[in-house]
GROMACS .gro file of C-alpha atoms in nm:
model
  161
    1MET     CA    1  -2.415  -8.047   3.663
    2ARG     CA    2  -2.739  -7.993   3.633
    3MET     CA    3  -2.815  -7.926   3.308
    4ASP     CA    4  -2.555  -8.180   3.168
    5LEU     CA    5  -2.738  -8.474   3.408
    6LEU     CA    6  -3.089  -8.342   3.304
    7SER     CA    7  -2.898  -8.358   2.934
    8LEU     CA    8  -2.858  -8.739   2.993
    9LEU     CA    9  -3.119  -8.862   3.124
   10GLU     CA   10  -3.360  -8.705   2.901
   11ARG     CA   11  -3.129  -8.845   2.558
   12ASP     CA   12  -3.200  -9.208   2.766
   13ALA     CA   13  -3.356  -9.256   3.134
   14LYS     CA   14  -3.280  -9.537   3.203
   15LEU     CA   15  -2.885  -9.472   3.301
   16THR     CA   16  -2.789  -9.505   3.654
   17ALA     CA   17  -2.678  -9.307   3.901
   18GLY     CA   18  -2.305  -9.531   3.856
   19GLU     CA   19  -2.365  -9.458   3.473
   20ILE     CA   20  -2.472  -9.089   3.562
   21ALA     CA   21  -2.194  -9.023   3.787
   22VAL     CA   22  -1.879  -9.146   3.571
   23ARG     CA   23  -1.920  -8.943   3.230
   24LEU     CA   24  -2.008  -8.586   3.393
   25GLY     CA   25  -1.691  -8.697   3.669
   26VAL     CA   26  -1.854  -8.717   4.010
   27SER     CA   27  -1.965  -8.977   4.258
   28GLU     CA   28  -2.323  -9.174   4.229
   29GLU     CA   29  -2.448  -9.030   4.626
   30ASP     CA   30  -2.439  -8.691   4.399
   31VAL     CA   31  -2.579  -8.776   4.190
   32LYS     CA   32  -2.898  -8.940   4.320
   33LYS     CA   33  -2.969  -8.609   4.519
   34GLU     CA   34  -2.952  -8.377   4.237
   35ILE     CA   35  -3.164  -8.631   4.034
   36GLU     CA   36  -3.464  -8.637   4.362
   37THR     CA   37  -3.399  -8.223   4.462
   38LEU     CA   38  -3.497  -8.188   4.027
   39GLU     CA   39  -3.739  -8.460   4.140
   40ARG     CA   40  -3.909  -8.244   4.453
   41GLU     CA   41  -3.869  -7.928   4.213
   42GLN     CA   42  -4.055  -8.058   3.919
   43ILE     CA   43  -3.780  -7.985   3.686
   44ILE     CA   44  -3.814  -8.401   3.614
   45CYS     CA   45  -4.135  -8.489   3.598
   46GLY     CA   46  -4.132  -8.746   3.513
   47TYR     CA   47  -4.002  -9.138   3.281
   48GLY     CA   48  -4.058  -9.323   3.017
   49ALA     CA   49  -4.021  -9.458   2.666
   50PHE     CA   50  -4.032  -9.383   2.313
   51VAL     CA   51  -4.228  -9.658   2.153
   52ASN     CA   52  -4.311  -9.667   1.755
   53TRP     CA   53  -4.687  -9.825   1.791
   54LYS     CA   54  -4.662  -9.856   1.389
   55ARG     CA   55  -4.463 -10.092   1.444
   56VAL     CA   56  -4.690 -10.187   1.739
   57ASP     CA   57  -5.066 -10.159   1.679
   58ASN     CA   58  -5.171 -10.056   1.368
   59GLU     CA   59  -5.463  -9.897   1.506
   60HIS     CA   60  -5.275  -9.624   1.681
   61LEU     CA   61  -5.329  -9.250   1.539
   62THR     CA   62  -5.201  -8.911   1.639
   63ALA     CA   63  -5.371  -8.589   1.567
   64LEU     CA   64  -5.299  -8.252   1.631
   65ILE     CA   65  -5.597  -8.017   1.617
   66GLU     CA   66  -5.524  -7.649   1.636
   67VAL     CA   67  -5.744  -7.463   1.863
   68ARG     CA   68  -5.883  -7.106   1.894
   69VAL     CA   69  -5.997  -7.067   2.210
   70THR     CA   70  -6.220  -6.755   2.446
   71PRO     CA   71  -5.948  -6.660   2.669
   72SER     CA   72  -6.131  -6.663   3.063
   73ARG     CA   73  -6.126  -6.416   3.276
   74GLY     CA   74  -5.911  -6.420   3.500
   75LYS     CA   75  -5.764  -6.752   3.398
   76GLY     CA   76  -5.675  -6.627   3.067
   77PHE     CA   77  -5.552  -6.944   2.846
   78LYS     CA   78  -5.493  -7.137   3.156
   79GLY     CA   79  -5.838  -7.153   3.194
   80ILE     CA   80  -5.911  -7.385   2.909
   81ALA     CA   81  -5.578  -7.541   2.854
   82GLU     CA   82  -5.726  -7.682   3.265
   83ARG     CA   83  -6.006  -7.860   3.069
   84ILE     CA   84  -5.842  -7.969   2.771
   85TYR     CA   85  -5.575  -8.106   2.907
   86ARG     CA   86  -5.806  -8.308   3.213
   87PHE     CA   87  -5.953  -8.536   2.928
   88ASP     CA   88  -5.736  -8.902   2.819
   89GLU     CA   89  -5.753  -8.903   2.508
   90VAL     CA   90  -5.516  -8.519   2.491
   91LYS     CA   91  -5.128  -8.619   2.523
   92ALA     CA   92  -4.960  -8.210   2.522
   93VAL     CA   93  -5.150  -7.882   2.505
   94TYR     CA   94  -4.966  -7.614   2.404
   95LEU     CA   95  -4.964  -7.254   2.338
   96MET     CA   96  -4.913  -7.170   2.038
   97SER     CA   97  -4.805  -6.822   1.912
   98GLY     CA   98  -4.971  -6.759   1.535
   99ALA     CA   99  -5.280  -6.825   1.370
  100TYR     CA  100  -5.444  -7.013   1.671
  101ASP     CA  101  -5.371  -7.064   2.038
  102LEU     CA  102  -5.387  -7.398   2.163
  103ALA     CA  103  -5.190  -7.742   2.015
  104VAL     CA  104  -5.357  -8.004   2.144
  105ILE     CA  105  -5.261  -8.335   2.074
  106ILE     CA  106  -5.458  -8.611   2.106
  107GLU     CA  107  -5.428  -9.051   2.036
  108GLY     CA  108  -5.693  -9.291   1.963
  109ARG     CA  109  -5.738  -9.641   1.744
  110THR     CA  110  -5.936  -9.473   1.491
  111LEU     CA  111  -6.072  -9.161   1.247
  112ASN     CA  112  -6.389  -9.210   1.412
  113GLU     CA  113  -6.254  -9.215   1.732
  114VAL     CA  114  -6.121  -8.821   1.731
  115ALA     CA  115  -6.349  -8.720   1.489
  116GLU     CA  116  -6.549  -8.797   1.759
  117PHE     CA  117  -6.386  -8.718   2.027
  118VAL     CA  118  -6.317  -8.300   1.893
  119SER     CA  119  -6.713  -8.288   1.758
  120ASP     CA  120  -6.828  -8.418   2.134
  121LYS     CA  121  -6.612  -8.301   2.401
  122LEU     CA  122  -6.332  -8.038   2.274
  123SER     CA  123  -6.564  -7.836   2.011
  124PRO     CA  124  -6.873  -7.820   2.247
  125LEU     CA  125  -6.657  -7.645   2.522
  126GLU     CA  126  -6.744  -7.289   2.633
  127SER     CA  127  -6.422  -7.115   2.548
  128VAL     CA  128  -6.358  -7.305   2.142
  129LEU     CA  129  -6.433  -7.069   1.897
  130SER     CA  130  -6.279  -7.278   1.572
  131THR     CA  131  -6.033  -7.602   1.572
  132ALA     CA  132  -5.800  -7.798   1.231
  133THR     CA  133  -5.763  -8.117   1.364
  134HIS     CA  134  -5.414  -8.285   1.104
  135PHE     CA  135  -5.330  -8.644   1.124
  136VAL     CA  136  -5.003  -8.732   1.190
  137LEU     CA  137  -4.910  -9.036   0.884
  138ASN     CA  138  -4.529  -9.123   0.960
  139LYS     CA  139  -4.335  -9.056   1.275
  140PHE     CA  140  -4.020  -8.958   1.128
  141LYS     CA  141  -3.790  -8.825   1.453
  142ASP     CA  142  -3.971  -8.794   1.798
  143HIS     CA  143  -3.805  -8.618   2.135
  144GLY     CA  144  -3.506  -8.688   1.943
  145ILE     CA  145  -3.556  -9.028   1.910
  146VAL     CA  146  -3.565  -9.131   1.467
  147PHE     CA  147  -3.759  -9.385   1.393
  148ASP     CA  148  -3.767  -9.763   1.188
  149GLY     CA  149  -3.341  -9.728   1.224
  150GLN     CA  150  -3.285  -9.432   0.982
  151ASP     CA  151  -2.972  -9.267   1.103
  152LEU     CA  152  -3.050  -8.914   0.948
  153SER     CA  153  -2.583  -8.855   0.970
  154ASP     CA  154  -2.635  -9.151   0.649
  155GLU     CA  155  -2.858  -8.852   0.454
  156ARG     CA  156  -2.642  -8.561   0.503
  157MET     CA  157  -2.372  -8.500   0.129
  158ILE     CA  158  -2.081  -8.459   0.135
  159VAL     CA  159  -1.879  -8.173   0.072
  160SER     CA  160  -1.495  -8.088  -0.064
  161PRO     CA  161  -1.367  -7.823  -0.172
   0.00000   0.00000   0.00000
């Protein structure tokens, strides 16, 4: 039940315990107890809405910043990641394999605001060796949500023998 419950909530956090119970074929009370357990164990870390900011606010910008760092002694990459994710602009920090160490996702209102974040807050950090900033030009799909009313199922080519 746990994995199915998590999958349902990940797709639609607005589902009620009753709706989930019907879909899973269990009691509503069992669903409520399992959700409480998942929250207590910090498996469910929060609930949110996915907003298509382009339709609401033309001055909303998302950037992915590649960051190369020197891991700190005793804390490794976690120490510098903790310093970075404390900035309000930062929406996500990921440890990566490959050419750079951390991927930092930030949101700002203008290119200049993002540039100031990188030059005034991120780059001066002691462990940061280099950064490369990439701006999101358009968001087609995020966290399984298709934006701009596109239906990806219509784009598949029909194959026949």
